[in-house]
Short mmCIF file of C-alpha atoms and ligand atoms in Angstrom, two decimals:
data_model
loop_
_atom_site.label_atom_id
_atom_site.label_comp_id
_atom_site.label_asym_id
_atom_site.label_seq_id
_atom_site.Cartn_x
_atom_site.Cartn_y
_atom_site.Cartn_z
CA MET A 27 -108.44 15.68 31.61
CA THR A 28 -109.69 12.43 33.12
CA LYS A 29 -113.33 11.71 32.35
CA ILE A 30 -115.59 10.88 35.32
CA VAL A 31 -118.39 8.33 35.06
CA ASN A 32 -121.11 8.80 37.66
CA HIS A 33 -124.20 6.88 38.71
CA TRP A 34 -127.62 7.26 37.05
CA ILE A 35 -130.33 7.40 39.67
CA GLY A 36 -133.92 8.65 39.33
CA GLY A 37 -133.41 9.84 35.74
CA LYS A 38 -130.23 11.89 36.20
CA THR A 39 -126.52 11.52 36.77
CA VAL A 40 -125.58 11.49 40.43
CA GLU A 41 -122.02 12.17 41.50
CA GLY A 42 -120.43 9.52 43.65
CA ALA A 43 -120.76 10.85 47.20
CA SER A 44 -118.56 8.18 48.77
CA GLY A 45 -115.50 9.67 47.08
CA THR A 46 -114.28 6.21 46.05
CA HIS A 47 -113.41 5.78 42.39
CA GLY A 48 -111.92 3.07 40.20
CA PRO A 49 -109.67 3.53 37.17
CA VAL A 50 -110.87 2.76 33.63
CA THR A 51 -108.04 2.05 31.19
CA ASP A 52 -107.81 2.24 27.42
CA PRO A 53 -106.46 -1.28 26.80
CA ALA A 54 -104.73 -0.21 23.57
CA THR A 55 -102.58 2.44 25.27
CA GLY A 56 -102.56 1.27 28.87
CA GLU A 57 -103.56 4.83 29.92
CA VAL A 58 -106.12 5.52 32.61
CA THR A 59 -108.67 7.64 30.73
CA THR A 60 -111.60 7.64 33.14
CA LYS A 61 -112.50 7.47 36.82
CA VAL A 62 -115.67 5.59 37.68
CA ALA A 63 -117.54 6.32 40.91
CA PHE A 64 -117.86 3.32 43.25
CA ALA A 65 -121.20 3.24 45.05
CA SER A 66 -121.46 3.01 48.81
CA VAL A 67 -124.29 1.14 50.53
CA ASP A 68 -126.20 4.45 50.84
CA GLU A 69 -125.88 5.13 47.13
CA VAL A 70 -127.16 1.67 46.24
CA ASP A 71 -130.03 2.25 48.66
CA ALA A 72 -130.82 5.54 46.89
CA ALA A 73 -130.99 3.74 43.52
CA VAL A 74 -133.22 0.98 44.91
CA ALA A 75 -135.45 3.62 46.55
CA ALA A 76 -135.78 5.46 43.22
CA ALA A 77 -136.68 2.19 41.51
CA LYS A 78 -139.20 1.31 44.22
CA GLU A 79 -140.89 4.70 43.94
CA ALA A 80 -141.01 4.44 40.12
CA TYR A 81 -142.52 0.95 40.36
CA LEU A 82 -145.65 2.38 41.97
CA THR A 83 -146.66 3.85 38.60
CA TRP A 84 -144.58 1.80 36.12
CA GLY A 85 -145.93 -1.46 37.56
CA GLN A 86 -149.47 -0.16 36.83
CA SER A 87 -148.71 1.30 33.39
CA SER A 88 -150.32 -0.19 30.31
CA LEU A 89 -148.58 -2.55 27.92
CA ALA A 90 -149.17 0.01 25.18
CA GLN A 91 -147.32 2.72 27.15
CA ARG A 92 -144.37 0.46 27.91
CA THR A 93 -143.93 -0.92 24.42
CA SER A 94 -144.33 2.51 22.84
CA ILE A 95 -141.34 3.76 24.90
CA LEU A 96 -139.36 0.66 23.95
CA PHE A 97 -140.04 1.23 20.25
CA THR A 98 -138.71 4.80 20.59
CA PHE A 99 -135.68 3.48 22.51
CA ARG A 100 -135.07 0.95 19.74
CA ALA A 101 -134.95 3.73 17.14
CA LEU A 102 -132.53 5.76 19.29
CA LEU A 103 -130.33 2.71 19.85
CA ASP A 104 -130.29 2.07 16.14
CA ALA A 105 -129.25 5.67 15.46
CA ASN A 106 -126.54 5.49 18.14
CA ARG A 107 -124.94 2.15 17.22
CA ASP A 108 -121.65 3.79 16.29
CA ALA A 109 -121.51 6.03 19.36
CA ILE A 110 -122.05 3.07 21.69
CA ALA A 111 -119.56 0.92 19.79
CA GLU A 112 -116.93 3.68 20.14
CA LEU A 113 -117.43 3.78 23.91
CA ILE A 114 -117.05 0.00 24.05
CA THR A 115 -113.85 0.00 21.99
CA ALA A 116 -112.30 2.79 24.07
CA GLU A 117 -112.75 0.89 27.35
CA HIS A 118 -112.92 -2.78 26.37
CA GLY A 119 -110.50 -2.74 23.43
CA LYS A 120 -112.49 -4.91 20.99
CA VAL A 121 -112.47 -3.82 17.36
CA HIS A 122 -115.24 -1.47 16.19
CA SER A 123 -116.96 -4.04 13.92
CA ASP A 124 -117.13 -6.48 16.83
CA ALA A 125 -118.52 -3.78 19.14
CA LEU A 126 -121.17 -3.03 16.50
CA GLY A 127 -122.03 -6.75 16.47
CA GLU A 128 -122.57 -6.69 20.22
CA VAL A 129 -124.93 -3.70 19.92
CA ALA A 130 -126.84 -5.51 17.13
CA ARG A 131 -127.30 -8.63 19.27
CA GLY A 132 -128.50 -6.47 22.20
CA LEU A 133 -130.96 -4.77 19.88
CA GLU A 134 -132.50 -8.18 19.15
CA ILE A 135 -133.63 -8.38 22.76
CA VAL A 136 -135.11 -4.87 22.54
CA ASP A 137 -137.05 -6.16 19.51
CA LEU A 138 -138.34 -8.99 21.65
CA ALA A 139 -139.32 -6.58 24.44
CA CYS A 140 -141.19 -4.35 21.95
CA GLY A 141 -143.45 -7.34 21.31
CA ILE A 142 -143.75 -8.40 24.96
CA ASN A 143 -147.56 -8.17 24.74
CA VAL A 144 -147.55 -11.47 22.84
CA GLN A 145 -145.49 -13.19 25.55
CA LEU A 146 -147.50 -11.70 28.40
CA LYS A 147 -150.82 -12.91 27.00
CA GLY A 148 -152.52 -14.88 29.74
CA GLU A 149 -154.60 -18.04 29.52
CA LEU A 150 -158.32 -18.33 30.10
CA SER A 151 -160.41 -21.45 30.60
CA THR A 152 -164.14 -20.86 30.55
CA GLN A 153 -166.82 -22.89 32.29
CA VAL A 154 -164.37 -25.14 34.17
CA ALA A 155 -167.28 -25.76 36.54
CA SER A 156 -170.76 -24.39 36.52
CA ARG A 157 -170.40 -20.62 35.77
CA VAL A 158 -166.73 -20.72 36.78
CA ASP A 159 -163.86 -19.37 34.67
CA VAL A 160 -160.13 -19.60 35.43
CA ALA A 161 -157.54 -17.09 34.20
CA SER A 162 -153.73 -17.43 34.49
CA ILE A 163 -151.94 -14.12 34.39
CA ARG A 164 -148.34 -13.00 34.96
CA GLN A 165 -147.39 -9.90 36.95
CA PRO A 166 -144.11 -8.04 37.49
CA LEU A 167 -141.95 -8.64 40.56
CA GLY A 168 -141.03 -5.05 41.51
CA VAL A 169 -137.42 -3.84 41.70
CA VAL A 170 -134.99 -6.21 39.98
CA ALA A 171 -131.20 -5.96 39.67
CA GLY A 172 -128.66 -6.87 36.98
CA ILE A 173 -124.93 -7.39 37.56
CA THR A 174 -122.90 -7.66 34.37
CA PRO A 175 -119.38 -8.54 33.12
CA PHE A 176 -116.79 -6.50 31.24
CA ASN A 177 -116.79 -8.48 28.01
CA PHE A 178 -120.16 -7.29 26.65
CA PRO A 179 -120.78 -3.92 28.31
CA ALA A 180 -123.82 -3.15 26.10
CA MET A 181 -125.20 -6.52 25.03
CA VAL A 182 -125.37 -8.33 28.38
CA PRO A 183 -127.27 -5.52 30.17
CA MET A 184 -129.62 -5.63 27.15
CA TRP A 185 -130.17 -9.35 27.74
CA MET A 186 -131.86 -8.25 30.95
CA PHE A 187 -133.42 -4.79 31.31
CA PRO A 188 -135.54 -4.56 28.10
CA ILE A 189 -137.54 -7.62 29.14
CA ALA A 190 -137.59 -6.69 32.82
CA ILE A 191 -139.00 -3.22 32.22
CA ALA A 192 -141.33 -4.38 29.43
CA CYS A 193 -142.87 -6.75 31.99
CA GLY A 194 -143.46 -3.78 34.33
CA ASN A 195 -140.48 -4.08 36.69
CA THR A 196 -138.02 -1.33 37.53
CA PHE A 197 -134.31 -2.00 37.20
CA VAL A 198 -130.99 -1.31 38.94
CA LEU A 199 -127.92 -2.18 36.85
CA LYS A 200 -124.44 -2.68 38.31
CA PRO A 201 -122.25 -2.88 35.20
CA SER A 202 -118.61 -3.91 35.10
CA GLU A 203 -116.36 -1.27 36.63
CA LYS A 204 -113.84 -1.92 33.85
CA ASP A 205 -115.95 -0.46 31.01
CA PRO A 206 -118.86 1.50 32.52
CA SER A 207 -119.55 4.19 29.87
CA ALA A 208 -121.85 2.23 27.52
CA SER A 209 -124.37 1.63 30.32
CA LEU A 210 -124.60 5.35 30.99
CA LYS A 211 -125.20 6.12 27.33
CA ILE A 212 -127.98 3.52 27.33
CA ALA A 213 -129.52 5.19 30.41
CA GLU A 214 -129.52 8.54 28.59
CA LEU A 215 -131.19 7.01 25.52
CA LEU A 216 -133.87 5.35 27.65
CA SER A 217 -134.59 8.70 29.26
CA GLU A 218 -134.71 10.41 25.85
CA ALA A 219 -137.17 7.72 24.74
CA GLY A 220 -139.53 8.83 27.51
CA LEU A 221 -138.84 6.20 30.17
CA PRO A 222 -140.07 7.66 33.47
CA ASP A 223 -137.37 8.59 35.99
CA GLY A 224 -136.34 5.77 38.30
CA VAL A 225 -137.45 2.91 36.04
CA PHE A 226 -133.82 2.30 34.96
CA ASN A 227 -130.92 3.12 37.29
CA VAL A 228 -127.20 2.47 37.12
CA VAL A 229 -124.89 2.16 40.12
CA HIS A 230 -121.23 1.60 39.45
CA GLY A 231 -118.87 -0.12 41.78
CA ASP A 232 -117.40 -3.30 43.15
CA LYS A 233 -118.28 -5.94 45.73
CA VAL A 234 -119.71 -3.33 48.12
CA ALA A 235 -122.42 -2.36 45.61
CA VAL A 236 -123.06 -5.97 44.55
CA ASP A 237 -123.39 -7.23 48.12
CA ARG A 238 -125.87 -4.50 48.99
CA LEU A 239 -128.03 -5.44 45.99
CA LEU A 240 -127.90 -9.09 47.06
CA GLU A 241 -129.15 -8.35 50.55
CA HIS A 242 -131.48 -5.38 49.94
CA PRO A 243 -135.02 -6.37 51.01
CA ASP A 244 -136.61 -4.36 48.17
CA VAL A 245 -134.70 -6.16 45.41
CA LYS A 246 -136.91 -9.05 44.32
CA ALA A 247 -134.72 -10.74 41.69
CA VAL A 248 -131.09 -10.74 40.58
CA SER A 249 -129.75 -11.52 37.12
CA PHE A 250 -125.99 -12.06 36.97
CA VAL A 251 -123.55 -12.77 34.16
CA GLY A 252 -119.85 -13.22 34.90
CA SER A 253 -117.26 -15.77 36.01
CA THR A 254 -118.22 -19.09 37.61
CA PRO A 255 -116.91 -18.45 41.16
CA ILE A 256 -118.79 -15.14 41.40
CA ALA A 257 -121.90 -16.64 39.74
CA ARG A 258 -121.93 -19.38 42.37
CA TYR A 259 -121.54 -16.80 45.15
CA ILE A 260 -124.32 -14.60 43.73
CA HIS A 261 -126.68 -17.56 43.41
CA THR A 262 -126.03 -18.80 46.95
CA THR A 263 -126.17 -15.36 48.61
CA ALA A 264 -129.17 -13.93 46.76
CA SER A 265 -131.11 -17.20 47.16
CA ALA A 266 -130.37 -17.22 50.90
CA ASN A 267 -131.83 -13.71 50.98
CA GLY A 268 -135.05 -14.98 49.40
CA LYS A 269 -134.53 -13.60 45.91
CA ARG A 270 -135.16 -15.15 42.55
CA VAL A 271 -131.74 -15.61 40.88
CA GLN A 272 -130.31 -16.47 37.49
CA ALA A 273 -126.49 -16.51 37.54
CA LEU A 274 -124.65 -17.26 34.32
CA GLY A 275 -121.01 -18.27 34.72
CA GLY A 276 -117.87 -19.03 32.74
CA ALA A 277 -117.22 -21.55 30.03
CA LYS A 278 -114.87 -23.86 28.17
CA ASN A 279 -116.55 -24.38 24.82
CA HIS A 280 -115.58 -27.44 22.76
CA MET A 281 -115.77 -27.83 19.00
CA LEU A 282 -115.84 -31.46 17.96
CA VAL A 283 -114.58 -32.09 14.41
CA LEU A 284 -115.44 -35.45 12.86
CA PRO A 285 -113.21 -36.94 10.13
CA ASP A 286 -115.86 -36.33 7.43
CA ALA A 287 -116.11 -32.57 8.13
CA ASP A 288 -115.20 -29.91 5.56
CA LEU A 289 -111.83 -29.10 7.17
CA ASP A 290 -111.50 -25.68 5.53
CA ALA A 291 -114.89 -24.63 6.88
CA ALA A 292 -114.01 -26.10 10.29
CA ALA A 293 -110.67 -24.25 10.39
CA ASP A 294 -112.32 -20.95 9.40
CA ALA A 295 -114.91 -21.44 12.14
CA ALA A 296 -112.36 -22.45 14.79
CA VAL A 297 -110.17 -19.40 14.11
CA SER A 298 -113.10 -16.95 14.05
CA ALA A 299 -114.64 -18.38 17.22
CA ALA A 300 -111.39 -18.77 19.17
CA TYR A 301 -109.69 -15.47 18.44
CA GLY A 302 -112.64 -13.09 17.83
CA SER A 303 -112.75 -10.44 20.57
CA ALA A 304 -109.31 -11.79 21.61
CA GLY A 305 -111.05 -14.85 23.07
CA GLU A 306 -112.85 -12.72 25.66
CA ARG A 307 -116.26 -14.22 24.88
CA CYS A 308 -118.17 -16.67 27.04
CA MET A 309 -119.09 -18.47 23.81
CA ALA A 310 -115.55 -18.48 22.38
CA ILE A 311 -114.34 -21.86 21.19
CA SER A 312 -111.36 -22.66 23.40
CA ALA A 313 -110.96 -26.39 22.79
CA VAL A 314 -111.09 -28.16 19.42
CA VAL A 315 -111.47 -31.94 19.65
CA ALA A 316 -110.16 -33.55 16.47
CA VAL A 317 -111.45 -37.08 15.93
CA GLY A 318 -109.51 -39.75 14.03
CA SER A 319 -106.75 -39.04 11.54
CA ILE A 320 -107.60 -35.43 10.63
CA GLY A 321 -105.72 -33.79 13.53
CA ASP A 322 -102.51 -32.80 11.73
CA GLU A 323 -104.29 -31.40 8.67
CA LEU A 324 -106.80 -29.47 10.78
CA VAL A 325 -104.11 -27.95 13.02
CA GLU A 326 -102.12 -26.89 9.96
CA LYS A 327 -105.18 -25.21 8.44
CA ILE A 328 -105.90 -23.40 11.74
CA ARG A 329 -102.25 -22.29 12.01
CA GLU A 330 -102.20 -20.87 8.45
CA ARG A 331 -105.30 -18.79 9.11
CA ALA A 332 -104.46 -17.72 12.67
CA GLU A 333 -101.03 -16.42 11.71
CA LYS A 334 -102.62 -13.87 9.38
CA ILE A 335 -104.81 -12.19 12.02
CA LYS A 336 -103.99 -8.49 12.24
CA ILE A 337 -103.68 -7.32 15.82
CA GLY A 338 -103.98 -3.63 16.66
CA PRO A 339 -106.07 -0.93 18.34
CA GLY A 340 -109.81 -1.48 18.12
CA ASN A 341 -110.41 1.90 16.52
CA ASP A 342 -108.08 1.09 13.60
CA PRO A 343 -110.37 -0.29 10.85
CA THR A 344 -107.63 -2.66 9.67
CA SER A 345 -107.35 -4.40 13.07
CA GLU A 346 -109.07 -7.76 13.41
CA MET A 347 -108.20 -8.37 17.06
CA GLY A 348 -107.61 -5.86 19.86
CA PRO A 349 -105.82 -5.99 23.23
CA LEU A 350 -106.95 -7.70 26.43
CA ILE A 351 -108.92 -5.87 29.09
CA THR A 352 -106.17 -5.34 31.71
CA LYS A 353 -102.43 -5.88 32.09
CA VAL A 354 -103.10 -8.34 34.93
CA HIS A 355 -105.40 -10.38 32.72
CA ARG A 356 -102.91 -10.24 29.84
CA ASP A 357 -100.19 -11.67 32.09
CA LYS A 358 -102.50 -14.40 33.38
CA VAL A 359 -103.38 -15.46 29.82
CA ALA A 360 -99.66 -15.49 28.91
CA SER A 361 -98.88 -17.74 31.90
CA TYR A 362 -101.01 -20.56 30.43
CA VAL A 363 -98.97 -20.50 27.21
CA GLU A 364 -95.66 -20.17 29.05
CA GLY A 365 -96.43 -23.26 31.15
CA ALA A 366 -97.95 -25.31 28.31
CA ALA A 367 -94.89 -27.19 27.01
CA ALA A 368 -93.96 -28.40 30.50
CA GLU A 369 -97.51 -29.76 30.84
CA GLY A 370 -97.16 -31.85 27.69
CA CYS A 371 -98.71 -29.53 25.08
CA GLU A 372 -97.19 -28.93 21.65
CA VAL A 373 -96.87 -25.15 21.24
CA VAL A 374 -97.68 -24.47 17.58
CA LEU A 375 -98.07 -20.69 17.92
CA ASP A 376 -96.85 -18.64 20.90
CA GLY A 377 -98.29 -15.12 21.01
CA THR A 378 -96.81 -14.08 24.35
CA GLY A 379 -94.11 -11.85 22.86
CA HIS A 380 -96.41 -9.88 20.57
CA THR A 381 -96.11 -6.09 20.56
CA VAL A 382 -97.81 -3.34 18.53
CA ASP A 383 -95.68 -0.45 17.28
CA GLY A 384 -96.61 2.89 18.79
CA PHE A 385 -98.71 1.22 21.52
CA GLU A 386 -95.97 -0.17 23.74
CA ASN A 387 -98.00 0.05 26.95
CA GLY A 388 -101.14 -1.65 25.58
CA HIS A 389 -102.34 -4.98 26.95
CA TRP A 390 -101.23 -6.94 23.89
CA ILE A 391 -100.92 -10.63 23.38
CA GLY A 392 -100.74 -12.46 20.08
CA ILE A 393 -102.32 -15.65 18.85
CA SER A 394 -101.47 -18.90 20.62
CA LEU A 395 -102.27 -22.41 19.40
CA LEU A 396 -101.58 -25.46 21.57
CA ASP A 397 -101.83 -28.96 20.07
CA LYS A 398 -102.05 -32.46 21.58
CA VAL A 399 -103.15 -30.90 24.84
CA PRO A 400 -103.67 -33.39 27.67
CA THR A 401 -106.83 -32.92 29.72
CA SER A 402 -104.61 -32.54 32.79
CA ALA A 403 -103.04 -29.30 31.45
CA LYS A 404 -104.12 -26.07 33.14
CA ALA A 405 -104.56 -24.55 29.69
CA TYR A 406 -107.34 -27.09 29.15
CA GLN A 407 -108.87 -27.16 32.61
CA ASP A 408 -109.25 -23.41 33.22
CA GLU A 409 -111.27 -20.84 31.33
CA ILE A 410 -108.36 -18.77 29.92
CA PHE A 411 -110.49 -16.00 28.36
CA GLY A 412 -107.82 -14.97 25.88
CA PRO A 413 -106.61 -15.79 22.35
CA VAL A 414 -105.39 -19.29 23.17
CA LEU A 415 -106.88 -22.25 21.31
CA THR A 416 -106.19 -25.77 22.60
CA VAL A 417 -106.51 -28.81 20.33
CA LEU A 418 -107.16 -32.26 21.78
CA ARG A 419 -107.07 -35.51 19.86
CA THR A 420 -109.31 -38.55 20.23
CA GLU A 421 -109.69 -41.79 18.25
CA THR A 422 -113.49 -41.93 18.27
CA TYR A 423 -116.67 -39.85 18.55
CA GLU A 424 -117.52 -41.60 21.84
CA GLU A 425 -114.17 -40.66 23.36
CA ALA A 426 -114.65 -37.04 22.25
CA LEU A 427 -118.17 -36.93 23.69
CA ASP A 428 -117.00 -38.35 27.04
CA LEU A 429 -114.23 -35.74 27.15
CA ILE A 430 -116.66 -32.87 26.53
CA ASN A 431 -119.21 -34.21 28.99
CA ALA A 432 -116.52 -34.56 31.69
CA SER A 433 -115.93 -30.78 31.62
CA PRO A 434 -117.40 -28.95 34.60
CA PHE A 435 -118.60 -26.25 32.17
CA GLY A 436 -121.54 -26.67 29.79
CA ASN A 437 -122.18 -23.36 28.08
CA GLY A 438 -121.90 -23.78 24.29
CA THR A 439 -120.50 -26.52 22.11
CA ALA A 440 -120.35 -27.32 18.41
CA ILE A 441 -119.94 -30.27 16.07
CA PHE A 442 -118.54 -30.05 12.55
CA THR A 443 -119.56 -32.93 10.29
CA ARG A 444 -121.38 -33.81 7.07
CA ASP A 445 -123.13 -36.72 8.81
CA GLY A 446 -126.66 -35.77 9.89
CA GLY A 447 -127.04 -38.87 12.05
CA ALA A 448 -123.87 -38.09 14.01
CA ALA A 449 -124.94 -34.46 14.44
CA ARG A 450 -128.35 -35.55 15.70
CA ARG A 451 -126.74 -37.95 18.18
CA PHE A 452 -124.45 -35.19 19.41
CA GLN A 453 -127.24 -32.70 19.96
CA LEU A 454 -129.04 -35.21 22.16
CA GLU A 455 -126.02 -36.64 23.99
CA VAL A 456 -123.87 -33.60 24.73
CA GLU A 457 -124.19 -31.93 28.14
CA ALA A 458 -124.31 -28.24 27.28
CA GLY A 459 -127.04 -25.63 27.10
CA MET A 460 -126.37 -24.41 23.54
CA VAL A 461 -125.32 -26.61 20.64
CA GLY A 462 -124.10 -25.59 17.18
CA ILE A 463 -124.17 -27.95 14.22
CA ASN A 464 -121.60 -26.52 11.80
CA VAL A 465 -122.14 -23.27 13.74
CA PRO A 466 -119.20 -22.45 16.05
CA ILE A 467 -120.82 -19.78 18.27
CA PRO A 468 -124.44 -20.86 18.71
CA VAL A 469 -125.71 -17.77 20.57
CA PRO A 470 -129.49 -18.15 20.28
CA VAL A 471 -131.60 -15.43 18.66
CA GLY A 472 -133.57 -13.20 21.01
CA TYR A 473 -136.78 -15.24 20.91
CA HIS A 474 -134.97 -18.41 22.03
CA SER A 475 -133.30 -18.46 25.43
CA PHE A 476 -129.57 -18.28 26.20
CA GLY A 477 -128.00 -20.34 28.96
CA GLY A 478 -125.56 -23.07 29.86
CA TRP A 479 -125.60 -26.19 31.98
CA LYS A 480 -123.46 -27.33 34.91
CA ASP A 481 -121.04 -24.64 36.22
CA SER A 482 -122.04 -22.28 33.41
CA LEU A 483 -125.42 -21.39 34.94
CA PHE A 484 -126.83 -21.45 38.46
CA GLY A 485 -130.61 -21.14 38.73
CA ASP A 486 -133.58 -22.49 36.85
CA HIS A 487 -134.00 -19.90 34.13
CA HIS A 488 -131.99 -19.24 31.02
CA ILE A 489 -131.76 -15.59 30.05
CA TYR A 490 -134.06 -13.76 27.54
CA GLY A 491 -136.57 -15.53 25.26
CA ASN A 492 -139.56 -17.08 27.04
CA ASP A 493 -137.38 -17.82 30.07
CA GLY A 494 -136.70 -14.08 30.44
CA THR A 495 -140.41 -13.25 30.61
CA HIS A 496 -140.93 -16.05 33.08
CA PHE A 497 -138.03 -14.92 35.25
CA TYR A 498 -139.23 -11.31 35.46
CA THR A 499 -142.89 -12.14 36.21
CA ARG A 500 -144.79 -14.30 38.67
CA GLY A 501 -147.90 -16.27 37.99
CA LYS A 502 -151.32 -15.66 39.40
CA VAL A 503 -154.42 -17.78 38.79
CA VAL A 504 -157.84 -16.17 39.19
CA THR A 505 -160.92 -18.35 39.63
CA THR A 506 -164.21 -16.49 39.03
CA ARG A 507 -167.86 -17.35 39.50
CA TRP A 508 -170.65 -15.01 38.45
CA PRO A 509 -173.85 -16.64 39.60
CA ASP A 510 -176.96 -16.28 37.50
CA PRO A 511 -179.47 -14.08 39.39
CA ALA A 512 -181.99 -16.85 38.86
CA ASP A 513 -179.85 -19.40 40.77
CA ALA A 514 -180.88 -20.44 44.22
CA PRO A 515 -178.23 -19.60 46.90
CA ALA A 516 -175.62 -22.40 47.09
CA GLY A 517 -175.87 -22.68 50.86
CA VAL A 518 -173.08 -23.51 53.31
CA ASP A 519 -170.89 -26.52 52.35
CA LEU A 520 -167.80 -27.27 54.46
CA GLY A 521 -166.50 -29.89 52.00
CA PHE A 522 -163.39 -29.16 49.92
CA PRO A 523 -164.42 -27.30 46.72
CA ARG A 524 -165.10 -29.70 43.84
CA ASN A 525 -165.77 -28.83 40.26
CA HIS A 526 -169.08 -29.95 38.81
P1 LIG B 603 -116.50 -11.23 36.97
O1 LIG B 603 -117.19 -12.40 37.54
O2 LIG B 603 -115.15 -10.88 37.48
O3 LIG B 603 -117.39 -9.90 37.17
C1 LIG B 603 -118.76 -9.87 36.83
C2 LIG B 603 -119.47 -8.84 37.72
O4 LIG B 603 -119.35 -9.26 39.09
C3 LIG B 603 -118.87 -7.44 37.63
O5 LIG B 603 -119.93 -6.50 37.63
C4 LIG B 603 -118.03 -7.33 38.89
O6 LIG B 603 -117.92 -6.02 39.39
C5 LIG B 603 -118.76 -8.23 39.88
N1 LIG B 603 -117.85 -8.86 40.85
C6 LIG B 603 -116.56 -9.24 40.63
N2 LIG B 603 -116.05 -9.79 41.74
C7 LIG B 603 -117.02 -9.78 42.68
C8 LIG B 603 -117.10 -10.23 44.03
N3 LIG B 603 -116.07 -10.81 44.65
N4 LIG B 603 -118.26 -10.07 44.69
C9 LIG B 603 -119.32 -9.48 44.10
N5 LIG B 603 -119.29 -9.03 42.81
C10 LIG B 603 -118.17 -9.18 42.11
O7 LIG B 603 -116.49 -11.44 35.39
P2 LIG B 603 -115.76 -10.56 34.28
O8 LIG B 603 -114.29 -10.79 34.38
O9 LIG B 603 -116.28 -9.19 34.29
O10 LIG B 603 -116.32 -11.25 32.96
C11 LIG B 603 -115.75 -12.40 32.37
C12 LIG B 603 -116.44 -13.65 32.83
O11 LIG B 603 -117.84 -13.58 32.53
C13 LIG B 603 -115.94 -14.90 32.09
O12 LIG B 603 -115.82 -15.94 33.03
C14 LIG B 603 -117.04 -15.18 31.08
O13 LIG B 603 -117.13 -16.52 30.66
C15 LIG B 603 -118.23 -14.78 31.85
N6 LIG B 603 -119.35 -14.51 30.96
C16 LIG B 603 -120.35 -15.42 30.90
C17 LIG B 603 -121.40 -15.23 30.05
C18 LIG B 603 -122.52 -16.23 29.97
O14 LIG B 603 -123.50 -15.93 29.31
N7 LIG B 603 -122.43 -17.38 30.59
C19 LIG B 603 -121.45 -14.08 29.24
C20 LIG B 603 -120.42 -13.14 29.34
C21 LIG B 603 -119.37 -13.38 30.21
#
């Protein structure tokens, strides 16, 4: 029987009334296993109304109440790591260990939210003028929305809602329609943890649901993570509707390898970061830039390692890499490899013909490695979002830096070297939001913020860390005078207030 995934509004599941559903596929078998309800405008309005109603009390609740619920949620999340990872694997396709990793990184943000009292501490200046004190405080915004991508169905929502609700906001999540089940499990755990009804809501759907969130007058802020064209659209539309927006987009992450690098360590890192999660990570390394004479040796080391990767269903513990999310996406990824030779690339490994016995209808593609890739090739210019690693060659560090900085994307980047001076130069000169030094996927820990530059992020705030608290609160400054009863009345003074 096909499973149905419904909305979560006001603390309970709500059947999709519009009657519109989308298919959810198991990428390993190609079978449609689930139907997900697509929200109409009325259903989105119902979720926003539930969140608005809940805000009346949640916005006034104490920090102690909010963090106590988050601590309970953290314990439930911890106990349910496997259950959530299984839901992710069944709909996304990534291997179980990778799905567990995503839950662990989401949990880091819940940790941060449990300690939100430290971040929400205000500032007080006493006696700024005679008997005058000034306090800066931060207050929640109200109803805020999150719109999230398919590739991290648990972690990316957890980049947003733990901080948003810890700050006193209420939340409406529109997860990816391709793998919606993890978000519903999270909603159930939040409810079990004692979160009042309506504080966290989930509406499933497509553009109809997203557009309603972007224009709804009661939604005060929108957090988005997804591809660059949609991120740009979300930023423009929500901003035009007067909302605060952070919209994180796509990426093309470069790994610069200097001639003095430990080439075995660099090859290990390149293979792990390029092919992990079948390349469907916004922080995946998709372009290695080999500087000087090391190119041939590095490519050979990458090839040796990449060839050994075991591809199979995500729920098989021996699999290291699973299938791609959809058949359409699989074919698109394959097209970059198929066209590569004609564009001047050297095809070292071609994974387009890969199949997995017993899973003939799965969305499989094998490992591809393209060498001597010109910057004009589509395989270099586009975000492929699949297991395709491109290698580019340059003579010097400066040439490599110029190449990386010319990319329209600026999410993550990495340098591999033993030279501290070169690494320091790179961290200051490279135009990207997250830099790894001998670290291929520099996803910041929860208490530092995550975000790219250029076409990888639209808006002023990175996500989580201090930026997250800032994004989900607004500042207020309170100036107070308590006159001494012995003071003579100040009298009328039409001059602009001065401090003395
Ligand atoms: P996507 O942009 O297709 O979808 C993201 C969300 O937007 C989904 O909820 C989807 O339903 C919605 N959406 C899709 N088309 C829309 C439209 N026309 N109008 C309104 N809403 C729409 O992204 P995806 O394919 O789910 O995810 C992969 C992309 O996300 C990659 O580009 C990846 O780099 C990016 N990503 C970025 C980060 C980051 O932190 N920068 C993290 C994860 C993923």
